[in-house]
Structures are given as structure tokens and as C-alpha cells.
Amino acid sequence: NAGVTQTPKFQVLKTGQSMTLQCAQDMNHNSMYWYRQDPGMGLRLIYYSASEGTTDKGEVPNGYNVSRLNKREFSLRLESAAPSQTSVYFCASILLDEQYFGPGTRLTVT
Amino acid sequence: ILNVEQSPQSLHVQEGDSTNFTCSFPSSNFYALHWYRWETAKSPEALFVMTLNGDEKKKGRISATLNTKEGYSYLYIKGSQPEDSATYLCAFISSGGSNYKLTFGKGTLLTVNP
């Protein structure tokens, strides 16, 4: 039981490049979330998925797309990275009284 | 977007002091409230899950209370230690039929000086 895994842990992109952040959980949780964390801003919700095949926008969805193809995996895609997307990204798998965060992905866009 | 407020934004205390901070949330559609402890460069660590009005939970020197009717929760730390320095986040879970949504506050940054 690995909990929530995220890849990569670090990434540097140039403006305009694209990439996908991967998140997987092996706890059979229905809900999965993507957050970004910026200094002084706390955790802000980008997208969430209440169940397999469904996704909803959170507080800051612009510039991102997500995909929940199966119960286990929830990916976050940046189609054309911008410096404003430099941040630490956390994936979370949450089932009411069970909550687990991935280790985070530190993304820098130059 | 649900409004979850935490106060104060930051707090400096001396070792041995007791302290508390607040999480305010909407009083409607309440399902649960989570408290997390978050150290720099680590993932948030769950402290408490609170679901019932009047809940009081305790873990060591840290405790929390919940008032769902007025929409607030308090987190208390007794006899603060330098290792308690962290950001403390609350997260409000709302329910709407079969859908649940989790919204974080911005956190309270606690610094405990030795």
C-alpha cells in the first residue's frame, strides 16, 4: 500500500512547453484533488474528481486540464506552461475520514 | 466557492505558551471539518476529522473543538514547543446530495521561539 504517489518530484519547463503531472492512489478512494501551493496563498484547488469519469473545476482551473480515466489515477496537464504556473503541486486522495496527500511536485517555469 | 477563513494568519509564541486559532466556515451543508499540520517541504499531515457539533478531539498537547451551528472550530496547543512550528490548515467538507467538496482555509503559520 503506497498511498498517494506523484511523479515527477521536480520539473523545470520553458514557457510554452507542455507536461502532465501524474497522480495515483491505491486506497480505492473515490475522490481525488489537485492543489497548488504558493507562498502566502495556502492550498488552492485546481480541479477535483468526485468519482471515476467525473471532473470539476476548483478555484484556479485556468491553464490546466485533468483526466480521471480510472479510479486509481488522476492526471493534471499543462498544455502551454506559463511562469505564473511555477508552484508546488499536491495531489490528494480523500475519503471523508481518510486523507492522504502525495509528496508534491515542484514545478518551475522559466 | 465556499469561504473558509482562518485567523490569525500568523502567530509567534514563546516555548511553553499555550495558544489557539480559529477556522470559520459556512454553517450550511456541513459534512466534516479536517485539521492538518503542514511543515515546510512536506505534505500536510492529518490531525483531526470532526463531524458532530460539539465534538472535542485531542492528540497529545493539541486539541480541537467544533461548533457547526455557528460555523467555527478552534485548535488549541498547550505548552507549545519549537517542533510545533508549522502551518495549521483547516478544510471544510460540504455535502450536496451525493457530492462532497473539500475547501481549505489559507492556514495559520505558527512559530514557536525557544
Short mmCIF file of C-alpha atoms in Angstrom, two decimals, chain A residues 9-13 19 21 64 78 81 85-89 105-109:
data_model
loop_
_atom_site.label_atom_id
_atom_site.label_comp_id
_atom_site.label_asym_id
_atom_site.label_seq_id
_atom_site.Cartn_x
_atom_site.Cartn_y
_atom_site.Cartn_z
CA LYS A 9 9.01 15.30 -7.94
CA PHE A 10 10.75 18.15 -9.71
CA GLN A 11 10.37 19.64 -13.17
CA VAL A 12 11.68 22.68 -14.99
CA LEU A 13 9.82 23.80 -18.11
CA MET A 19 3.66 18.39 -19.43
CA LEU A 21 1.72 15.53 -13.68
CA TYR A 64 -4.91 23.28 -16.63
CA LEU A 78 -0.37 21.96 -18.52
CA ALA A 81 3.19 26.37 -19.38
CA GLN A 85 2.30 28.24 -13.02
CA THR A 86 5.55 27.96 -11.09
CA SER A 87 4.35 26.32 -7.90
CA VAL A 88 4.30 23.20 -5.79
CA TYR A 89 1.51 20.85 -6.84
CA THR A 105 5.74 18.17 -7.45
CA ARG A 106 7.88 21.29 -7.54
CA LEU A 107 7.43 22.89 -10.95
CA THR A 108 9.44 25.84 -12.24
CA VAL A 109 8.50 27.54 -15.50
#
